[in-house]
Coordinates of C-alpha atoms and ligand atoms in Angstrom, one line a residue:
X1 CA -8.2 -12.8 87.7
X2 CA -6.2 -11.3 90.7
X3 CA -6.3 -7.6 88.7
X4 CA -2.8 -7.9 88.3
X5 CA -2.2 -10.2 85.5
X6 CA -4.3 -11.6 82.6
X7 CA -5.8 -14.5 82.9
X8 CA -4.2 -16.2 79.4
X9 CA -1.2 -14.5 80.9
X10 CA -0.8 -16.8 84.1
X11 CA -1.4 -20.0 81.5
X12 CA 1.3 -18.6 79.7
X13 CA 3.8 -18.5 83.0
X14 CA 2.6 -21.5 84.0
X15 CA 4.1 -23.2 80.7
X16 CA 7.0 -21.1 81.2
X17 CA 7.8 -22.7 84.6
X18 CA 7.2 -26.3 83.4
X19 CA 9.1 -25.2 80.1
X20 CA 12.4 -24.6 82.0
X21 CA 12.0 -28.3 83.2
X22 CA 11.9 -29.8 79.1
X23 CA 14.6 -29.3 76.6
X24 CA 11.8 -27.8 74.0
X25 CA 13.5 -25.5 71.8
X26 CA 12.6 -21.6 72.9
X27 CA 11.1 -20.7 70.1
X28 CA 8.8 -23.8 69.9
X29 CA 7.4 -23.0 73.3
X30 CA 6.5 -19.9 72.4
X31 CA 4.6 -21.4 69.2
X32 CA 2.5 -23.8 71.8
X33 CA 1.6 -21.1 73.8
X34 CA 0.5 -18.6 71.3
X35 CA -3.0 -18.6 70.1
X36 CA -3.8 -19.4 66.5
X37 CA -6.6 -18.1 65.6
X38 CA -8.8 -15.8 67.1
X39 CA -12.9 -14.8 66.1
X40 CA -14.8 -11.6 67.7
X41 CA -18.0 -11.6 66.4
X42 CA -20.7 -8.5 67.4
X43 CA -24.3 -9.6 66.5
X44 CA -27.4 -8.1 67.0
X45 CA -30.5 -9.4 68.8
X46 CA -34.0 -8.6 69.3
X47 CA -35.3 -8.3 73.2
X48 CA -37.7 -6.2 73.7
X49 CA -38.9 -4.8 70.5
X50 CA -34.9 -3.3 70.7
X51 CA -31.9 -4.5 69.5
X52 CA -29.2 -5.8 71.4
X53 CA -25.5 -5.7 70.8
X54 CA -23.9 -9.5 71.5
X55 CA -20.2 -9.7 72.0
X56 CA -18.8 -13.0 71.1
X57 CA -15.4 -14.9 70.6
X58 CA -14.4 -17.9 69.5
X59 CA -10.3 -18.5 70.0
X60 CA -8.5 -22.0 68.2
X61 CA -5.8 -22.1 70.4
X62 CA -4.2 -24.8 69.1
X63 CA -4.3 -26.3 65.5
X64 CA -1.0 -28.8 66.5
X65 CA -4.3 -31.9 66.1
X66 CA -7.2 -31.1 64.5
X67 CA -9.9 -31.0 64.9
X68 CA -10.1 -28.2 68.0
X69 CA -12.3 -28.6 70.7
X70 CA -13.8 -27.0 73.5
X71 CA -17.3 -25.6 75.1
X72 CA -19.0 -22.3 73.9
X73 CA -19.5 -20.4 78.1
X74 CA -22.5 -18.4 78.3
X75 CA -21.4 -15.6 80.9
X76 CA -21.1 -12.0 81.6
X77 CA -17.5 -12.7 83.0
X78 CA -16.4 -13.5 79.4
X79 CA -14.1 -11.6 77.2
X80 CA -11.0 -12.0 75.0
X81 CA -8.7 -12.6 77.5
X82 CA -11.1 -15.4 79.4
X83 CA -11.5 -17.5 75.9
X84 CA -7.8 -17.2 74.8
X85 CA -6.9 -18.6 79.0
X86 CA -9.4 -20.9 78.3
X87 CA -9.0 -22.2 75.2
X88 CA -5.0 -22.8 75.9
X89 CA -6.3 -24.5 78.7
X90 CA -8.2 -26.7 76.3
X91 CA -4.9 -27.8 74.4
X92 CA -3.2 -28.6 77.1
X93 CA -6.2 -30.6 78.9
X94 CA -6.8 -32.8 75.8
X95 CA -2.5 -33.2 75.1
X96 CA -2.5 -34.5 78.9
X97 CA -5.4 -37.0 78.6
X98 CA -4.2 -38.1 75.3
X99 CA -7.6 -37.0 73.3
X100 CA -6.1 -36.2 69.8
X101 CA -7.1 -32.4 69.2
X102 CA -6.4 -29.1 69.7
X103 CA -7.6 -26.8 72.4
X104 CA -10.1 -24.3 71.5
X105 CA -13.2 -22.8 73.5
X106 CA -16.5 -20.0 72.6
X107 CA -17.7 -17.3 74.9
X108 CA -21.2 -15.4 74.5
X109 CA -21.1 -12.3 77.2
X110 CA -24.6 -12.8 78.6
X111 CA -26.0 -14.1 81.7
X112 CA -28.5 -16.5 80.2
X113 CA -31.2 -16.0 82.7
X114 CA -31.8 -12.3 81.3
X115 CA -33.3 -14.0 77.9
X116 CA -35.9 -16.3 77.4
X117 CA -35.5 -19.7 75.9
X118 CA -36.9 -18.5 72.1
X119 CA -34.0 -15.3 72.5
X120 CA -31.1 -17.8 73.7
X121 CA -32.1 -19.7 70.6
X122 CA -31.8 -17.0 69.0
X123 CA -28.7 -16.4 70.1
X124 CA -27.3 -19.4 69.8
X125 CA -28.4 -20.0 66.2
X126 CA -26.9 -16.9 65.1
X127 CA -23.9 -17.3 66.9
X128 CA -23.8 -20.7 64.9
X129 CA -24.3 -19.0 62.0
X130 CA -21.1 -16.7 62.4
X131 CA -18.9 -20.0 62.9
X132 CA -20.3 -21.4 60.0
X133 CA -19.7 -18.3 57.4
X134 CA -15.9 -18.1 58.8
X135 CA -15.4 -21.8 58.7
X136 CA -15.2 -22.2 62.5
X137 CA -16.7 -25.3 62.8
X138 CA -16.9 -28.8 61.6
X139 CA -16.6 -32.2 62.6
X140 CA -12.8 -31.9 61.1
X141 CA -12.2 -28.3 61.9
X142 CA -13.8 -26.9 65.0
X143 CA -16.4 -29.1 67.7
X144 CA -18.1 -26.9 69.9
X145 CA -19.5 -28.4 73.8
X146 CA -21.1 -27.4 77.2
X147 CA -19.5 -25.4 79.1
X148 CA -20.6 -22.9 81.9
X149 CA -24.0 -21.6 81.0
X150 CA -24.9 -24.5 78.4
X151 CA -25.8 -27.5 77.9
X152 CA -27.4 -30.1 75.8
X153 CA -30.4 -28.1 74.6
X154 CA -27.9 -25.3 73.5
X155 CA -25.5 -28.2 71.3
X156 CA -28.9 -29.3 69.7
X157 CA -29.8 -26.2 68.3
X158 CA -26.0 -26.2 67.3
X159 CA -26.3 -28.8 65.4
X160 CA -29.5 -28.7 63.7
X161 CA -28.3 -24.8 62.5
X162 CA -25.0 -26.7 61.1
X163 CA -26.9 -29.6 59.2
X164 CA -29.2 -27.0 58.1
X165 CA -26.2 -25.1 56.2
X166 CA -24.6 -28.6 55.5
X167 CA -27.5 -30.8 54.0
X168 CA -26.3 -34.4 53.3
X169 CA -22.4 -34.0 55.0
X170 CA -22.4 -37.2 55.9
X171 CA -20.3 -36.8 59.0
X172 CA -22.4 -33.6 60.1
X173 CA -23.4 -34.4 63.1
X174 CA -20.1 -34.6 64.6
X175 CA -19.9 -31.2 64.5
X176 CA -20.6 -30.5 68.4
X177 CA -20.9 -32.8 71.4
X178 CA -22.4 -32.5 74.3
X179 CA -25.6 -33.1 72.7
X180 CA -28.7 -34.9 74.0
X181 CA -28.6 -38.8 73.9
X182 CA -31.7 -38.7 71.1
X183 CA -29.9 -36.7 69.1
X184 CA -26.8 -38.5 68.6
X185 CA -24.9 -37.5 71.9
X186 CA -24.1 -40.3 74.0
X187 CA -24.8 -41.7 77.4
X188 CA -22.3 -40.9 80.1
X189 CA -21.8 -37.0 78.6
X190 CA -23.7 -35.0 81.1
X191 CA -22.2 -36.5 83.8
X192 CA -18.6 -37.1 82.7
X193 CA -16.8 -33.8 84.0
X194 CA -18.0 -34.8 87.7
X195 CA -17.4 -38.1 87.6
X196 CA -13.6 -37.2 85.9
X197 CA -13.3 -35.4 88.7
X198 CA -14.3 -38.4 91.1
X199 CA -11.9 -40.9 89.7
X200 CA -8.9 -38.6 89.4
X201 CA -9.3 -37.7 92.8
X202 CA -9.7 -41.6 94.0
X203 CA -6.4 -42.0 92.1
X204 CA -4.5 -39.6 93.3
X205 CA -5.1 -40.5 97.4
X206 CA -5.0 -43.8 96.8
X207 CA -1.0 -43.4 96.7
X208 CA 0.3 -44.3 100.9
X209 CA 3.3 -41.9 100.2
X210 CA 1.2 -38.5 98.7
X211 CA -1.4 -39.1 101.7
X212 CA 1.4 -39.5 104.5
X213 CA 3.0 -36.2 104.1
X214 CA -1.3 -34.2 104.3
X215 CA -1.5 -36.7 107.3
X216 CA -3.9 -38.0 105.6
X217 CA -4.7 -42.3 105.3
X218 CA -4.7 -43.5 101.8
X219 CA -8.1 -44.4 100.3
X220 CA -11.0 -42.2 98.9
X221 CA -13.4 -43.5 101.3
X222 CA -14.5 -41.1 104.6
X223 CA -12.5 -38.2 103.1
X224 CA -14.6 -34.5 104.0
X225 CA -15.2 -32.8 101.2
X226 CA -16.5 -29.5 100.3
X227 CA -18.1 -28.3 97.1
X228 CA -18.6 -24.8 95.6
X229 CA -21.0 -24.6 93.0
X230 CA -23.4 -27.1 92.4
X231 CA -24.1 -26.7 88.6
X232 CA -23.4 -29.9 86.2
X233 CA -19.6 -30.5 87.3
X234 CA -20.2 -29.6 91.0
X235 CA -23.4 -31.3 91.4
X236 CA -22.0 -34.8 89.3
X237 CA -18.5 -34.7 91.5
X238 CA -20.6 -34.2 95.1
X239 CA -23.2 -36.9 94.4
X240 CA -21.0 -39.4 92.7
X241 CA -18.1 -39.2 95.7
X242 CA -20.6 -39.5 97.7
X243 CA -22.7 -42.2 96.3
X244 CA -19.6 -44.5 94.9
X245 CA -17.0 -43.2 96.8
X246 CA -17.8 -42.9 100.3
X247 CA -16.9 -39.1 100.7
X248 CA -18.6 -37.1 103.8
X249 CA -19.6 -33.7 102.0
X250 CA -19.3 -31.5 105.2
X251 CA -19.8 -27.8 102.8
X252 CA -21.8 -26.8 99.9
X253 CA -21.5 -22.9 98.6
X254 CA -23.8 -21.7 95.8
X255 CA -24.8 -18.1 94.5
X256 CA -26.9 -17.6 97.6
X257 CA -24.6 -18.6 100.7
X258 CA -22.6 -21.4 102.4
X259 CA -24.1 -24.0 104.6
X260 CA -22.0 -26.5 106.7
X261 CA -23.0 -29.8 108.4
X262 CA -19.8 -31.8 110.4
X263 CA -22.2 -35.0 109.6
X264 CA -22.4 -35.0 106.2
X265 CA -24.9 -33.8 103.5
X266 CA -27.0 -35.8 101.4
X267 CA -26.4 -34.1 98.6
X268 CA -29.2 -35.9 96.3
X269 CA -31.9 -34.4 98.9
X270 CA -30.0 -30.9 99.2
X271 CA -30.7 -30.9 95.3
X272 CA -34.1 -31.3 95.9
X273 CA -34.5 -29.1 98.6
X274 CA -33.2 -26.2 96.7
X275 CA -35.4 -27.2 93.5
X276 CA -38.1 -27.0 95.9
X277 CA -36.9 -23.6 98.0
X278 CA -34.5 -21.7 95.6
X279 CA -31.8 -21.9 98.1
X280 CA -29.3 -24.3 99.9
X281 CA -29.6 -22.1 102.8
X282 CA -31.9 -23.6 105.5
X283 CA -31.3 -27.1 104.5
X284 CA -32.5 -29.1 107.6
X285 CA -29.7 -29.9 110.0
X286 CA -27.0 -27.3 108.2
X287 CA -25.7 -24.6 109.6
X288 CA -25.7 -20.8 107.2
X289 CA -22.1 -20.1 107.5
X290 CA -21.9 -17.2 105.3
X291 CA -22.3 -16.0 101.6
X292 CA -20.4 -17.8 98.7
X293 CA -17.3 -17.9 99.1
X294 CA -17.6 -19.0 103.2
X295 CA -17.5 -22.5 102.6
X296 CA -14.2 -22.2 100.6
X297 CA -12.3 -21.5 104.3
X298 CA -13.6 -24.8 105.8
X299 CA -11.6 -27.4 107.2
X300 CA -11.6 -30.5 105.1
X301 CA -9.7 -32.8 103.4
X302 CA -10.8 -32.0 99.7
X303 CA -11.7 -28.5 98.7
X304 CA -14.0 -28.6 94.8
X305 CA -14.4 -25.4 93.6
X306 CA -16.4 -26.0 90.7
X307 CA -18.2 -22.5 90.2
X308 CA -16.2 -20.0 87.5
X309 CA -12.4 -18.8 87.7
X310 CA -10.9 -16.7 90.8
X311 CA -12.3 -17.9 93.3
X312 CA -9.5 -18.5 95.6
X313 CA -7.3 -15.2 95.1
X314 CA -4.6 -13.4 97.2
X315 CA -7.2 -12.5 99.3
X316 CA -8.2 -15.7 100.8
X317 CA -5.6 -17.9 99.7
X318 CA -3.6 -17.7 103.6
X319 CA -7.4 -18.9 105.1
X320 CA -8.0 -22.2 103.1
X321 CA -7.3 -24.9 105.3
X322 CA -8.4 -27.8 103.0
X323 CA -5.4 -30.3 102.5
X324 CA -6.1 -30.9 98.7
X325 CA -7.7 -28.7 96.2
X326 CA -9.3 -30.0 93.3
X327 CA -9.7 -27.6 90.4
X328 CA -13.5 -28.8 88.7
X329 CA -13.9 -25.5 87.4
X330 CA -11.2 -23.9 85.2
X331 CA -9.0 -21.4 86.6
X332 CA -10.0 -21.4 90.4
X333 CA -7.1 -20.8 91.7
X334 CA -5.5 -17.5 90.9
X335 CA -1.9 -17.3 89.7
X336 CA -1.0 -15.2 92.6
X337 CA -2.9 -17.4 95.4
X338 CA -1.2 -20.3 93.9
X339 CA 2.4 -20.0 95.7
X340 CA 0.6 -19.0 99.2
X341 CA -1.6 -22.7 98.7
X342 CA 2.0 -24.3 98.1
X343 CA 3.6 -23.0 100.5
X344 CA 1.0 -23.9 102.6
X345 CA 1.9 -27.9 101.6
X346 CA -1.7 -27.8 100.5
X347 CA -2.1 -30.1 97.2
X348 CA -3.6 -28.4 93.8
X349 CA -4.5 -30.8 91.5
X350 CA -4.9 -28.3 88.4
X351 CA -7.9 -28.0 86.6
X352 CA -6.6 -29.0 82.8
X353 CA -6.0 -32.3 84.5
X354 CA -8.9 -32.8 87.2
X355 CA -12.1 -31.7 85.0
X356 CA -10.5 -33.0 81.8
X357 CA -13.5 -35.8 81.9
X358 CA -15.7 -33.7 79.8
X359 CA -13.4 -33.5 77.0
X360 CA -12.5 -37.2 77.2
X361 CA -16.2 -38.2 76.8
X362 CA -16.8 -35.4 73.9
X363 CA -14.2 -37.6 72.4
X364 CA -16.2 -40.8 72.7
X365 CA -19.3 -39.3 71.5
X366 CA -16.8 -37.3 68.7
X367 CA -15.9 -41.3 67.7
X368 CA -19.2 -42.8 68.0
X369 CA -20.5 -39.9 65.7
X370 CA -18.0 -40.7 62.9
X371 CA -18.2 -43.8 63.4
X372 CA -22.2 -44.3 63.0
X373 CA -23.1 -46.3 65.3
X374 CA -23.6 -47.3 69.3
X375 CA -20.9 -48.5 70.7
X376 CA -21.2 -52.2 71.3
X377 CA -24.1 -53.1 68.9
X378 CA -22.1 -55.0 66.4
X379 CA -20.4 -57.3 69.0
X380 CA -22.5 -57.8 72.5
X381 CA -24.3 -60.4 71.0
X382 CA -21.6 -61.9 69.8
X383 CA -19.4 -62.2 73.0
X384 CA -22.4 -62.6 75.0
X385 CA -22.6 -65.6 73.0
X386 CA -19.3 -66.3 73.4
X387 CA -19.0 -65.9 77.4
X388 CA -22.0 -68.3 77.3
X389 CA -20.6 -70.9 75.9
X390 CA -17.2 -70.8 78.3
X391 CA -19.5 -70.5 81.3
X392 CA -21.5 -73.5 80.4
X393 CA -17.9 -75.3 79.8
X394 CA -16.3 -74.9 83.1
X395 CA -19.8 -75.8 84.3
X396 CA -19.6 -79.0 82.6
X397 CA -16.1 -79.2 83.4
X398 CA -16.0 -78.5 86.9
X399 CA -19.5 -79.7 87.7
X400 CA -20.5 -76.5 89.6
X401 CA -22.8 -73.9 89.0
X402 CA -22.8 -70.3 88.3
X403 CA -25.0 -68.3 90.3
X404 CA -27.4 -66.1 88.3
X405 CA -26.2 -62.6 89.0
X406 CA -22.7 -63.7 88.5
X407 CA -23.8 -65.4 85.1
X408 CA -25.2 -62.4 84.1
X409 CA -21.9 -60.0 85.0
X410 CA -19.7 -62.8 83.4
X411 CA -21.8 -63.2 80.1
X412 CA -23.5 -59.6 79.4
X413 CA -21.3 -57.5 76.8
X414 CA -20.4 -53.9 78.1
X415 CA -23.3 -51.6 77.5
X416 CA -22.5 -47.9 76.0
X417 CA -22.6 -46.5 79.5
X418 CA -20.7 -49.1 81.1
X419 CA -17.7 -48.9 78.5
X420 CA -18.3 -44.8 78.3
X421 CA -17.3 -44.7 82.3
X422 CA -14.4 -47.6 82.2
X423 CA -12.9 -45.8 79.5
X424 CA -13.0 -42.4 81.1
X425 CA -12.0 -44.3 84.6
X426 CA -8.9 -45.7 82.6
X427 CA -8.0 -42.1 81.0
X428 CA -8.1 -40.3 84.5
X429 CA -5.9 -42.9 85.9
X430 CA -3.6 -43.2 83.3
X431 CA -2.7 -39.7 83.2
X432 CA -2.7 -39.4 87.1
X433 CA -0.1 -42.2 86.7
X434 CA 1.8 -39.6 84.2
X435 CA 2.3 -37.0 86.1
X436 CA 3.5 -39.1 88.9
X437 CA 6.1 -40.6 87.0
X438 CA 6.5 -36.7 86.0
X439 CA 7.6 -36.2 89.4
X440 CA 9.4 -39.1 90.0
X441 CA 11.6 -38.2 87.0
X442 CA 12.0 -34.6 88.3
X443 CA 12.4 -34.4 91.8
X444 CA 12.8 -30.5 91.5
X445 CA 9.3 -30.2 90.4
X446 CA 7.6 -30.0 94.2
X447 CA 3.9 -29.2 92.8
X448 CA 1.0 -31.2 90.3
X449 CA 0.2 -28.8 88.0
X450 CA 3.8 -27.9 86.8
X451 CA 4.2 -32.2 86.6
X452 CA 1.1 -31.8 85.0
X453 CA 2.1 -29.1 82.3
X454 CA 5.7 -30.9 82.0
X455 CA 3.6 -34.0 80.6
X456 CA 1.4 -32.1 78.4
X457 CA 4.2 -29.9 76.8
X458 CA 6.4 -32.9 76.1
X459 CA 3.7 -34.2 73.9
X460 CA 2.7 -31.4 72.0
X461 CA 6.1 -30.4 71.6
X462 CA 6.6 -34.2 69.9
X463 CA 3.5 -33.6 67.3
X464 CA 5.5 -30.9 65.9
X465 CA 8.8 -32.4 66.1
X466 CA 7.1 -35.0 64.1
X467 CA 5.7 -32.8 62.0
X468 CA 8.8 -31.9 60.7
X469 CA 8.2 -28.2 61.4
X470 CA 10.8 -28.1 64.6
X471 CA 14.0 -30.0 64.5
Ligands
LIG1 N1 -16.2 -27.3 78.5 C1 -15.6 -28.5 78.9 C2 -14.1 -28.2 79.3 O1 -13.8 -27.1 79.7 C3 -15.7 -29.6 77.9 C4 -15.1 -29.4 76.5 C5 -15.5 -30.4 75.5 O2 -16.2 -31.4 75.8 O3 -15.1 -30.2 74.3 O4 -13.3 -29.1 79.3

């Protein structure tokens, strides 16, 4: 937050620009952006033989499609304000992506590495607890995920504190995603926000046109990139450009500083180097550039901050000389270093729409939960089976072989993982293809994100037109 406005404030303006683009009734715009429901809990804790105060919010932004979803943050940055932003964020991220619920999102005000693991269970159980008594949760209500400061081990002790309180619901444990892969999550999860972020950026410089006015070629491949932050979504979106996409990483910034190599960084081995040290900083061949936010002023192609909100304020906003920003974290941008970045003709492709991978793959797991089984065990044999029997055909018919490996790829029926990532692929490109069209319609609209809210608004706007509730 620049200090100047709220944070849920500049989501609300934000719709308010794109807004003035649609034809949605006044008062109906106002509905969307209002929050529905909001729950501050205060808890106490035991550390230290003491008791502890915990401040904690969970906000339903949005109840247009149930159920509402969105990750529980575990930081000292969050308050009221940061859940409501985020949560709004939520419903507009899962309108634009075309997962069918409502935006919603939990804070707990602590850093995490103040407690041990037997006080964050603690914690997390109780906070549980609280969702439960107020009806906050449920695989039809309310489904919790990861978000900054969690992770799978937190959505397992999620869930076993819901099916605890719900013995025998049958549809229980889709009450959070996120979870581990044993315990009913699904393969792809932990990874999905980064590798979102991967294919929505391959999509979007894939375009001749877009590229030609950054000077830029079209095509993913040799782009420079710089990361900051490399937790789950930072971490996932440097390794997988990198390893799939061809990207040079020339900048990593963590907590402790900035390093910068003009010949690229391994970024599997700077992970291991800083298990091993503690510390990017001194990564063989990198130069220390400065603290944190250093590497955010580097000259690139593609800037991923991918660390918390405001990162790129007023104050630094006229010094970023990346050509494209890509929001991985939520709110990097801040409302008022947004028009310096445009003005700039630097490319911000917004956070609701860039890290919206997450959500989409909470979605699969949500669907493979209800629907009680892996996806692809009823049919792989059976196509497999299938594809066998049309390969051996045109064998017979054409008198050729079919290699091995290509046997294999043409007969093997899509494993979870494989049809977790092409369905994720096909979301991110679809709605890149969206917003495009967004801009083709209005050629007033000179920037992504208002394209981007344009898209999201028109379909929310139709659930309740359909709904009967706004003529
Ligand atoms: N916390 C993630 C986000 O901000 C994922 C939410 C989810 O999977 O429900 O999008």
């Amino acid at each position: 937050m620049s200090g100047k406005i709220s944070f849920f404030k500049s989501v609300e303006n934000y719709v308010d620009k794109a807004a003035s683009y649609t034809d949605i009734p006044k008062g109906l715009v106002e509905q969307i952006k209002a929050c529905n429901l909001v729950l501050q809990i205060r808890f106490p804790v035991r550390v230290n033989g003491d008791f502890e105060v915990i401040e904690a919010y969970r906000v339903q932004h949005s109840h247009h499609r149930l159920p509402t979803k969105g990750g529980i943050r575990y930081a000292e940055s969050v308050d009221q304000d940061e859940v409501m932003a985020l949560a709004a964020l939520m419903t507009y991220k899962c309108a634009l992506v075309d997962v069918p619920f409502g935006g919603a999102k939990g804070g707990i005000k602590i850093n995490p590495s103040n407690y041990t693991v037997e006080q964050l269970q603690n914690i997390t159980r109780r906070y549980t607890t609280e969702l439960i008594k107020k009806n906050f949760i449920g695989p039809g209500i309310d489904v919790p995920a990861p978000d900054y400061g969690t992770g799978p081990r937190e959505m397992a002790w999620i869930l076993d504190t819901y099916q605890a309180f719900r013995h025998g619901e049958i549809d229980s444990i889709g009450c959070v995603t996120g979870k581990p892969v044993t315990q009913n999550g699904i393969r792809g999860r932990a990874e999905a926000t980064g590798r979102g972020v991967f294919y929505g950026l391959r999509e979007a410089v894939s375009y001749g046109d877009d590229m030609k006015k950054l000077g830029l070629t079209p095509g993913i491949a040799g782009k420079t990139m710089v990361v900051q932050g490399l937790g789950n979504v930072g971490s996932n979106t440097a390794l997988i450009s990198q390893l799939e996409g061809d990207v040079k990483i020339i900048g990593v910034a963590e907590r402790e500083g900035s390093i910068y190599d003009p010949n690229g960084i391994d970024i599997e081995k700077l992970l291991a180097f800083r298990k091993e040290t503690g510390s990017i900083v001194g990564y063989p061949g990198s130069k220390h550039i400065g603290d944190a936010s250093a590497a955010l002023e580097l000259e690139c192609d593609i800037l991923v901050p991918a660390a918390l909100e405001n990162q790129i304020t007023a104050e630094n906003a006229a010094r970023i000389k990346a050509k494209i920003i890509a929001e991985a974290a939520n709110g990097p941008v801040s409302a008022d270093a947004d028009p310096i970045l445009l003005k700039k003709g630097i490319v911000i492709i917004p956070d609701f729409y860039i890290n919206a991978g997450g959500v989409t793959v909470s979605y699969f797991e949500w669907l493979k939960n209800l629907s009680h089984h892996r996806f692809g065990r009823l049919e792989n044999r059976f196509h497999h089976n299938q594809f066998e029997g049309l390969v051996s055909k045109i064998e017979e018919m054409t008198g050729k072989t079919v290699g091995d490996r290509e046997r294999d790829f043409l007969t093997r029926g899509g494993t979870e993982i494989e049809l977790v990532n092409s369905g994720l692929e096909d979301t991110m490109i679809t709605a890149y293809q969206q917003i495009r069209e967004t801009m083709r319609q209005h050629p007033d609209i000179h920037d992504v994100r208002t394209a981007a809210f344009v898209c999201s608004l028109k379909k929310i706007a139709s659930d309740y037109i359909s709904m009967g509730i706004f003529p």
